PDB file of C-alpha atoms in Angstrom:
ATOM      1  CA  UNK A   1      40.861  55.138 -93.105  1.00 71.00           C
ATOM      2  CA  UNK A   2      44.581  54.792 -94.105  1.00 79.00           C
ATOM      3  CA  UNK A   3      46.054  51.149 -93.361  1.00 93.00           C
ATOM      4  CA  UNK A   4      48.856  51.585 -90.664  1.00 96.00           C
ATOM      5  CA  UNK A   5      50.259  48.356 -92.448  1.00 96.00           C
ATOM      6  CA  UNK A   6      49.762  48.086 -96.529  1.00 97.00           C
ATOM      7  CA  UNK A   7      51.206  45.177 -98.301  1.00 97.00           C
ATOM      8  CA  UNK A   8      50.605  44.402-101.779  1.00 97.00           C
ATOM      9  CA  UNK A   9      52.086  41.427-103.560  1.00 97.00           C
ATOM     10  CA  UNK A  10      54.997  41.546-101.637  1.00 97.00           C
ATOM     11  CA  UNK A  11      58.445  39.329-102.669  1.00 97.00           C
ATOM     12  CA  UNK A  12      61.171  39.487-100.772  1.00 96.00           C
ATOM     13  CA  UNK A  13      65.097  37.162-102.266  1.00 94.00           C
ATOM     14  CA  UNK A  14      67.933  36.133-101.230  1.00 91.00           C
ATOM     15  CA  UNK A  15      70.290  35.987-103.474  1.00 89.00           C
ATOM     16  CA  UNK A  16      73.900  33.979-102.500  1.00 88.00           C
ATOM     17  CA  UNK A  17      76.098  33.813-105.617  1.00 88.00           C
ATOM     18  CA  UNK A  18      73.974  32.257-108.187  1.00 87.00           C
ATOM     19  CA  UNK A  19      71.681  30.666-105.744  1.00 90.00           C
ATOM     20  CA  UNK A  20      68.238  32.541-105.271  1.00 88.00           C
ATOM     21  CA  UNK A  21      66.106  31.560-102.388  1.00 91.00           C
ATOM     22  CA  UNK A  22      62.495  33.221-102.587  1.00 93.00           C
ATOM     23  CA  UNK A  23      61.075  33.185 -98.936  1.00 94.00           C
ATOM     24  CA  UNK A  24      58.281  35.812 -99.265  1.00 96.00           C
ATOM     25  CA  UNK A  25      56.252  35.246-102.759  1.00 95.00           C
ATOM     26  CA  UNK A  26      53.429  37.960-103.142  1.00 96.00           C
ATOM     27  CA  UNK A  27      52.101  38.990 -99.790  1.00 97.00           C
ATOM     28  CA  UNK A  28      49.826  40.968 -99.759  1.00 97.00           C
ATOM     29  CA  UNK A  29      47.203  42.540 -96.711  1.00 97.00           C
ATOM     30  CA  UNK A  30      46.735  45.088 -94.421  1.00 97.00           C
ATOM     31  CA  UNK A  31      45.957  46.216 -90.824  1.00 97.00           C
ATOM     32  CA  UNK A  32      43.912  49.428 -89.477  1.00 96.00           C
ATOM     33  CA  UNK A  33      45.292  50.995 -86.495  1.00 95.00           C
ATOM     34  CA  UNK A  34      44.471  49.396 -83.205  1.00 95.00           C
ATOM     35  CA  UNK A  35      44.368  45.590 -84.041  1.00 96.00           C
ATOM     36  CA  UNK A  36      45.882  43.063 -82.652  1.00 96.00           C
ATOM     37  CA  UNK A  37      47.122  40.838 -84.935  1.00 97.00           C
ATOM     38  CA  UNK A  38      49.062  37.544 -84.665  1.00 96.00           C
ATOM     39  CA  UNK A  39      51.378  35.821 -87.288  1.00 96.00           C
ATOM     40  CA  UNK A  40      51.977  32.043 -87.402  1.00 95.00           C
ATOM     41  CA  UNK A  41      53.382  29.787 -89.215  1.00 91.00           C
ATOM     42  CA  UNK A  42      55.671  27.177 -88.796  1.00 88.00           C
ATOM     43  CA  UNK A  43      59.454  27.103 -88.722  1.00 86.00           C
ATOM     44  CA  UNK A  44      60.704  28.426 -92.290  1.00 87.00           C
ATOM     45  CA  UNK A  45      57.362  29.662 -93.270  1.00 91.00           C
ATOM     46  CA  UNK A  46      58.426  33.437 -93.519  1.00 92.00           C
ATOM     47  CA  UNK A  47      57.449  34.954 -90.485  1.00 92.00           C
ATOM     48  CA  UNK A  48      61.081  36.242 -89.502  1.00 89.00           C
ATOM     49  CA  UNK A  49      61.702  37.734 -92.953  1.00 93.00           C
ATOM     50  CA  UNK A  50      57.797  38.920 -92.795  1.00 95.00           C
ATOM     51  CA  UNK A  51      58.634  40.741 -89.609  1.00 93.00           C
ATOM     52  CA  UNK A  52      62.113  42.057 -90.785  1.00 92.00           C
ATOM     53  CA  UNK A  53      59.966  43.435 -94.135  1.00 95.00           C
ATOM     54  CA  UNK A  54      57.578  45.011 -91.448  1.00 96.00           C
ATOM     55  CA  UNK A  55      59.803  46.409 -89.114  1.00 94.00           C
ATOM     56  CA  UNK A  56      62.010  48.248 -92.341  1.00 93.00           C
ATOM     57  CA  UNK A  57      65.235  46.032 -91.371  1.00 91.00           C
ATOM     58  CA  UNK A  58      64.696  44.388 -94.514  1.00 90.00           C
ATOM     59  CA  UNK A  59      63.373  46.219 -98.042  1.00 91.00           C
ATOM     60  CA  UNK A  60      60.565  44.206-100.174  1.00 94.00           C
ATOM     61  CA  UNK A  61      62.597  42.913-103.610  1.00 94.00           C
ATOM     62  CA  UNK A  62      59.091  43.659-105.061  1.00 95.00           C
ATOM     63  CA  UNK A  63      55.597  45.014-104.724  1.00 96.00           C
ATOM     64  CA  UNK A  64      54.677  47.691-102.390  1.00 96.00           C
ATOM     65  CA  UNK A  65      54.804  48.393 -98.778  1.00 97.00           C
ATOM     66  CA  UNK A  66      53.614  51.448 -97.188  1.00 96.00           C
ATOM     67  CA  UNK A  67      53.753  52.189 -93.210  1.00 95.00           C
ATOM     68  CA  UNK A  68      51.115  54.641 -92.411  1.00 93.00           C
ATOM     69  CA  UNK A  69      50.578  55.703 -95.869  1.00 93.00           C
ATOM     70  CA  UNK A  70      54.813  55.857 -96.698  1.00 93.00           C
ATOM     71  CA  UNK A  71      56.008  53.982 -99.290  1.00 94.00           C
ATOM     72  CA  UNK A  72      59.003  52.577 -98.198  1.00 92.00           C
ATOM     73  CA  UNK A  73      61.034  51.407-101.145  1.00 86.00           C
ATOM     74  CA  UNK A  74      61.897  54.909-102.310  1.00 86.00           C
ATOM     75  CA  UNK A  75      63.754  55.957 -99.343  1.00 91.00           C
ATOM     76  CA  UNK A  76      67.206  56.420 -98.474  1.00 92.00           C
ATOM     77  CA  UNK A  77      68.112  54.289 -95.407  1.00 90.00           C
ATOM     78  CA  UNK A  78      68.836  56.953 -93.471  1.00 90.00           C
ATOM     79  CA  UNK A  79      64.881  58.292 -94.070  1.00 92.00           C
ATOM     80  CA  UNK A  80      64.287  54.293 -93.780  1.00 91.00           C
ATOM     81  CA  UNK A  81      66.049  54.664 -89.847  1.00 89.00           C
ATOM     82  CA  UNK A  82      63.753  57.821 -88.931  1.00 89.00           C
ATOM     83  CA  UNK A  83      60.720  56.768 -89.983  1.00 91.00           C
ATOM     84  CA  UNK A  84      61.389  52.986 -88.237  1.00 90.00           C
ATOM     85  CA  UNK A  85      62.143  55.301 -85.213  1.00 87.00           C
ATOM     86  CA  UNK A  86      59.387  57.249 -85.234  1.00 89.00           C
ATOM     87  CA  UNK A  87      56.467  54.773 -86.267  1.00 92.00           C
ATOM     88  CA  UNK A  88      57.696  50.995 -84.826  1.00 93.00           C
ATOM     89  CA  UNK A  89      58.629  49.420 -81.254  1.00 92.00           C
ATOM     90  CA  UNK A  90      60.734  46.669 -81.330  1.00 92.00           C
ATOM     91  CA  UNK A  91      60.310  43.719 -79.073  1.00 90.00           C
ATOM     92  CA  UNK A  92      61.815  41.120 -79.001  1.00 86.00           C
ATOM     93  CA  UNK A  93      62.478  37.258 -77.788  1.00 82.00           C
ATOM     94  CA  UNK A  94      65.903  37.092 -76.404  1.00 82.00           C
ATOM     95  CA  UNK A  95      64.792  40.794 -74.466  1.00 86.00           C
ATOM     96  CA  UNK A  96      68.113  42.625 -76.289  1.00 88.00           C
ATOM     97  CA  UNK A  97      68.731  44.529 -73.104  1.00 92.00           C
ATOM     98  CA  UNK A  98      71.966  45.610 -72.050  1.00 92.00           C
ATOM     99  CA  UNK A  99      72.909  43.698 -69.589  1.00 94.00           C
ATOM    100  CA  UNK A 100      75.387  46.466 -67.714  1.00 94.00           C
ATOM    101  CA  UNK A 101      72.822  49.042 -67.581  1.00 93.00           C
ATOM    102  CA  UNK A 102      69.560  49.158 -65.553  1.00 94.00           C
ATOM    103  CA  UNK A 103      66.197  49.073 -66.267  1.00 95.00           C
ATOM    104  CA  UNK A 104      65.412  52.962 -66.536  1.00 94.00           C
ATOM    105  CA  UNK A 105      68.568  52.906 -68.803  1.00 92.00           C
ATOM    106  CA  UNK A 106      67.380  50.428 -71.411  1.00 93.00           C
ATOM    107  CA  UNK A 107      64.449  52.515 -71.438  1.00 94.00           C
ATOM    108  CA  UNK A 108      66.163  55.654 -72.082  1.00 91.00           C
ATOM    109  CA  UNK A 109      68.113  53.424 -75.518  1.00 88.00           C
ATOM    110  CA  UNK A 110      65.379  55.168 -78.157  1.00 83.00           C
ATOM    111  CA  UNK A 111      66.095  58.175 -76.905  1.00 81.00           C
ATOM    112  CA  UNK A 112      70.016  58.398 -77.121  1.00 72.00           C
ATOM    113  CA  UNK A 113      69.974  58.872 -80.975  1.00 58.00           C
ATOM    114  CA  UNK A 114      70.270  62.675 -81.250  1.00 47.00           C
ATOM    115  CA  UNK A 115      69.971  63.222 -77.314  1.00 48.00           C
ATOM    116  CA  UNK A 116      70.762  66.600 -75.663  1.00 47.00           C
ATOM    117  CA  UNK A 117      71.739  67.487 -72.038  1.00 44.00           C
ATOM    118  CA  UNK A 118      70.358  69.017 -69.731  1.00 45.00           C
ATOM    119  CA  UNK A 119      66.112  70.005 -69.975  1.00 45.00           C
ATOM    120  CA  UNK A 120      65.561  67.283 -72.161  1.00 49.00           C
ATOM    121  CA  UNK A 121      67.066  64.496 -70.764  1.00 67.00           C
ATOM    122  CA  UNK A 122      65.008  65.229 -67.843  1.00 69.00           C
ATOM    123  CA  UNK A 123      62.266  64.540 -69.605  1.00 77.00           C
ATOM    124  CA  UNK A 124      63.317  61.601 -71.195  1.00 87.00           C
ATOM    125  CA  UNK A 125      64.385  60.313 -67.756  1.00 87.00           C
ATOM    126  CA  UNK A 126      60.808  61.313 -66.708  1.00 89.00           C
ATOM    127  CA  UNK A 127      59.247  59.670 -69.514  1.00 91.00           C
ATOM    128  CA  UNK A 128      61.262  56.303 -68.877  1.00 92.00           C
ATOM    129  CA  UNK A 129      60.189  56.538 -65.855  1.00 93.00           C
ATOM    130  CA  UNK A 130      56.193  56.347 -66.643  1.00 92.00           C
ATOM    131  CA  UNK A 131      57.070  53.383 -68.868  1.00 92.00           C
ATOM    132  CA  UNK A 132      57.938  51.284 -66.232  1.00 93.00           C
ATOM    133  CA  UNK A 133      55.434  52.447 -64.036  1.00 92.00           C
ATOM    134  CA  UNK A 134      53.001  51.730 -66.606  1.00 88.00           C
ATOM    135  CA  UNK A 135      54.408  48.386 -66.937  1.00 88.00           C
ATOM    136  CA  UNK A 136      54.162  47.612 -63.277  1.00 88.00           C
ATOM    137  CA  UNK A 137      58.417  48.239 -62.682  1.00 91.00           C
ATOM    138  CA  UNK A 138      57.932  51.478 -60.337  1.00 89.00           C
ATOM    139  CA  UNK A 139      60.213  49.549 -57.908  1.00 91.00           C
ATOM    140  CA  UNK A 140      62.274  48.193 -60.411  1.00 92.00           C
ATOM    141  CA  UNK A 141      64.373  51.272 -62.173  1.00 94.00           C
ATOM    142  CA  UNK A 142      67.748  50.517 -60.983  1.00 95.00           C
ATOM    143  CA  UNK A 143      67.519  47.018 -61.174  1.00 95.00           C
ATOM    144  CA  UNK A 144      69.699  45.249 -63.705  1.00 96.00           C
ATOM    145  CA  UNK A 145      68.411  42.839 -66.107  1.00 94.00           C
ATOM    146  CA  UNK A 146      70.264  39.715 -64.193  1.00 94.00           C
ATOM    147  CA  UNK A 147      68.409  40.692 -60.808  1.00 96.00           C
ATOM    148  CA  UNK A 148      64.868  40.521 -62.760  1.00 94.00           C
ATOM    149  CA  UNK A 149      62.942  37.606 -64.072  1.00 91.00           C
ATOM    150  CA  UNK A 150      62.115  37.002 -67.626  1.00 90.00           C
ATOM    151  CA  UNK A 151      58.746  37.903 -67.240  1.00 89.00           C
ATOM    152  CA  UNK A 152      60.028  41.554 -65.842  1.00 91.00           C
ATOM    153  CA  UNK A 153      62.844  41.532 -68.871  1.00 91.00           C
ATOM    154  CA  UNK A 154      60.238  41.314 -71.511  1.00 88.00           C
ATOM    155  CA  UNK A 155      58.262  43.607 -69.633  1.00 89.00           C
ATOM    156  CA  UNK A 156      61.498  46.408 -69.850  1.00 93.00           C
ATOM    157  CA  UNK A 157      61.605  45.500 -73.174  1.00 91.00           C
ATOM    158  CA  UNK A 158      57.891  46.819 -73.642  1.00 90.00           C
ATOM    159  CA  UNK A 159      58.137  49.651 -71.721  1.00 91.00           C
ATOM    160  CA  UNK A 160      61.651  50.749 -73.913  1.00 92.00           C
ATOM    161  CA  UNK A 161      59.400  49.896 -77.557  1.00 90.00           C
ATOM    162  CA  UNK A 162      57.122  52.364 -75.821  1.00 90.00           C
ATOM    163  CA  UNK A 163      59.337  55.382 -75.203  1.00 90.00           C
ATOM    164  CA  UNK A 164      59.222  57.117 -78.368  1.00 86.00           C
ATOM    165  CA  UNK A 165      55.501  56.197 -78.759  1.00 88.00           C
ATOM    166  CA  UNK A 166      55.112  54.306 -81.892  1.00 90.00           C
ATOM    167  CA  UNK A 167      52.015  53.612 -83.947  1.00 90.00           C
ATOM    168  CA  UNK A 168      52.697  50.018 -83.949  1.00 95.00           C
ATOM    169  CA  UNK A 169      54.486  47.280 -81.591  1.00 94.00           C
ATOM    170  CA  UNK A 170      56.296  44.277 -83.715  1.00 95.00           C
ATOM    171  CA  UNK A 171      56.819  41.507 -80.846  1.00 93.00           C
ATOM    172  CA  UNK A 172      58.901  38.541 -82.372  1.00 91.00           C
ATOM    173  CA  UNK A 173      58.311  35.755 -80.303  1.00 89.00           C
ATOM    174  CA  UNK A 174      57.784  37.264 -77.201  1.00 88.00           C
ATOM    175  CA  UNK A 175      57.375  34.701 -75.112  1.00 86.00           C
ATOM    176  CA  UNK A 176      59.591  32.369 -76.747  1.00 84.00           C
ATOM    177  CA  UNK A 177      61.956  32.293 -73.509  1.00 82.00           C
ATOM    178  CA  UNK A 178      59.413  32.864 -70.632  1.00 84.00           C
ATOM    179  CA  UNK A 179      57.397  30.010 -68.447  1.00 85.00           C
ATOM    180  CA  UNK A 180      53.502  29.704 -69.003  1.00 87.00           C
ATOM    181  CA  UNK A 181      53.273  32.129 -66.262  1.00 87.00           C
ATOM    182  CA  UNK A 182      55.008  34.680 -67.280  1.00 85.00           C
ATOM    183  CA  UNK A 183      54.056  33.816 -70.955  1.00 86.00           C
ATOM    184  CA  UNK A 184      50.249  34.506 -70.029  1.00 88.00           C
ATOM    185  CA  UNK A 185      51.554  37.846 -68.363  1.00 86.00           C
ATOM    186  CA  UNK A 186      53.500  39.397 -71.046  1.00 86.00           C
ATOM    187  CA  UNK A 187      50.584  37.952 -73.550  1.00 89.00           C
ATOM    188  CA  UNK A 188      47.591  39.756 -71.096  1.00 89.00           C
ATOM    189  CA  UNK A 189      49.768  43.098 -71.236  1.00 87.00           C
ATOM    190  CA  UNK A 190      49.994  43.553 -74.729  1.00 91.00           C
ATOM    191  CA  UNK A 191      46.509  43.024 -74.739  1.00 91.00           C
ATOM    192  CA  UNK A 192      46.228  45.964 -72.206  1.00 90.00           C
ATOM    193  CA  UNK A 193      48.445  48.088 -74.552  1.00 90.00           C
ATOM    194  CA  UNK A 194      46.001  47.294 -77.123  1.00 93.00           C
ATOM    195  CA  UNK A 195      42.749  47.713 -75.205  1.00 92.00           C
ATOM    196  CA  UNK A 196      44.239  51.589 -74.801  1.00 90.00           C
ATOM    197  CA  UNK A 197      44.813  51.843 -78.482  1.00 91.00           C
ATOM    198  CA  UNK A 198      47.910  50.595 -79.083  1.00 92.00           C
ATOM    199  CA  UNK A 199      48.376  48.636 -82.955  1.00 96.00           C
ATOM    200  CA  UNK A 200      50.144  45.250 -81.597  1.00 96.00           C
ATOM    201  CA  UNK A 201      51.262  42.887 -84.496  1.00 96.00           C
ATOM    202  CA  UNK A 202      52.704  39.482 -82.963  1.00 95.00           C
ATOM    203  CA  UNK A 203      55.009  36.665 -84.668  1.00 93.00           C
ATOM    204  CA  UNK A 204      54.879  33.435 -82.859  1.00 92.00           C
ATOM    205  CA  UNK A 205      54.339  29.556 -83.293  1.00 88.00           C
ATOM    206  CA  UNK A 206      52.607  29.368 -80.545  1.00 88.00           C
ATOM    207  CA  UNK A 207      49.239  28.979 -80.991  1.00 89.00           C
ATOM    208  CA  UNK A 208      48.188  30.014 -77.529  1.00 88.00           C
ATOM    209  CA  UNK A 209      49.609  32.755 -78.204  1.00 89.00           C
ATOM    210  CA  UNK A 210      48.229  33.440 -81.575  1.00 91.00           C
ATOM    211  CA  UNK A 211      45.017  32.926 -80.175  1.00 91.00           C
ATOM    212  CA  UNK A 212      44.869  35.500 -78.193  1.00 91.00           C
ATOM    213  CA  UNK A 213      45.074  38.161 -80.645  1.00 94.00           C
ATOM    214  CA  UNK A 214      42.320  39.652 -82.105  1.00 95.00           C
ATOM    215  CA  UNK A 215      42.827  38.737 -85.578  1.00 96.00           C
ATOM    216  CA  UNK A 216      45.779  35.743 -86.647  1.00 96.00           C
ATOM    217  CA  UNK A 217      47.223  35.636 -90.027  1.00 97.00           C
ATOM    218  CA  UNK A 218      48.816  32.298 -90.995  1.00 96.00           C
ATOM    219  CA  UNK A 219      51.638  32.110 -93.365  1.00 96.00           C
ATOM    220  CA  UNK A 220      53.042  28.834 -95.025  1.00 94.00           C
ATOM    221  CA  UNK A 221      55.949  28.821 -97.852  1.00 94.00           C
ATOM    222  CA  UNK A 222      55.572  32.043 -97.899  1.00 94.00           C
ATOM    223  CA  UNK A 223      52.115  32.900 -99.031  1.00 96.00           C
ATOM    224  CA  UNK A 224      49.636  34.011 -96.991  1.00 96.00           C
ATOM    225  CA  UNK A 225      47.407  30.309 -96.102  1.00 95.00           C
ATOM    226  CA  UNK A 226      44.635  32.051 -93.850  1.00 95.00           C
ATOM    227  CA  UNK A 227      43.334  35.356 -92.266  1.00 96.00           C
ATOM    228  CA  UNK A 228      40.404  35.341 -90.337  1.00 93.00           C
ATOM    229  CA  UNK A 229      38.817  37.458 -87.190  1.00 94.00           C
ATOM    230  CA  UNK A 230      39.174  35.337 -83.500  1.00 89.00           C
ATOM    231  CA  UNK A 231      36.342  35.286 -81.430  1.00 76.00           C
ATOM    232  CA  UNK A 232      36.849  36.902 -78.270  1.00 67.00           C
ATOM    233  CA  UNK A 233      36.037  34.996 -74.782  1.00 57.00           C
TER     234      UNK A 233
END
């Protein structure tokens, strides 16, 4: 079976006048479609510029990386936006939603890029809809983020990385701005998502977090320090 994710000695610079800074140094692993995988590490380790590599924000400065069997570095950003689009869901620790429009619209965001009126907005609309209900916010569509709780933000924010139906959800510190309540509730639904299929790749420090995955990769000074299989309760 294809990887989903396929890193191989993976280096990613920064380069600042004639200062270099060398935060990823030869990465390399992969993940089959429907882990769960968590990525720790502590502050500085790599895990945001891991996650930006991931997600195609950021291009490798060396080795290869291929998202479901495309090799990234060859493309044009514009074949770099569509194929992010198509493949990934984004989500994310400070939510991103916009705070102005409602729930069902912040859903709707993946949609807007090359939208048309009329039968298929409907659909979309429709569609937006079943991602909230699926995410428990049937009661919630015309709520705007500041009359929700975090917990319910984060959980908009799933149900909008769902709406184009990507092969793989990238949370970056997910929880990072919730309570242990709602922490453990966003954590148990992306462990539903997953249960259904979904490929759910996690960055976080925390460790009960982490632990909760299926599988937890730990990166330090950016080189890969462990990767082993978590025992499920």
């Amino acid at each position: 079976m294809t990887p989903v994710i396929f890193l191989e000695q993976v280096t990613k610079q920064y380069v600042s006048g004639k200062v270099v800074t060398e935060v990823l140094r030869g990465v390399t692993f992969s993940i089959t479609a429907g882990e769960f995988v968590s990525i720790m590490g502590p502050s500085g380790a790599g895990k945001s510029t891991l996650l930006y590599v991931l997600g195609c924000l950021a291009r490798p400065s060396s080795g290869v990386y291929k998202l479901d069997g495309v090799e990234v570095g060859g493309l044009s950003d514009g074949e770099l936006s569509r194929l992010r689009n198509a493949k990934l869901g984004f989500v994310f620790q400070s939510f991103h939603l916009i705070p102005q429009y409602t729930a069902l619209e912040n859903v709707l965001l993946p949609t807007l890029y090359g939208a048309k009126r009329g039968k298929m907005q409907r659909k979309n609309s429709d569609r937006a809809k079943k991602m909230l209900d699926l995410v428990g916010l049937d009661n919630r569509y015309h709520y705007l983020p500041g009359e929700l709780s975090g917990g319910q933000r984060q959980r908009v924010a799933i149900a909008r990385a769902l709406m184009n139906d990507p092969e793989v959800i990238l949370a970056d510190e997910p929880t990072g701005n919730l309570d242990s309540h709602q922490s453990d509730e966003v954590v148990g639904f992306l462990k539903e998502l997953n249960e259904r299929g979904r490929t759910i790749i996690v960055v976080t420090h925390d460790p009960d977090v982490g632990d909760r995955a299926k599988r937890r990769i730990t990166i330090h000074d950016g080189l890969i320090q462990s990767d082993h299989v978590l025992e499920q309760p």
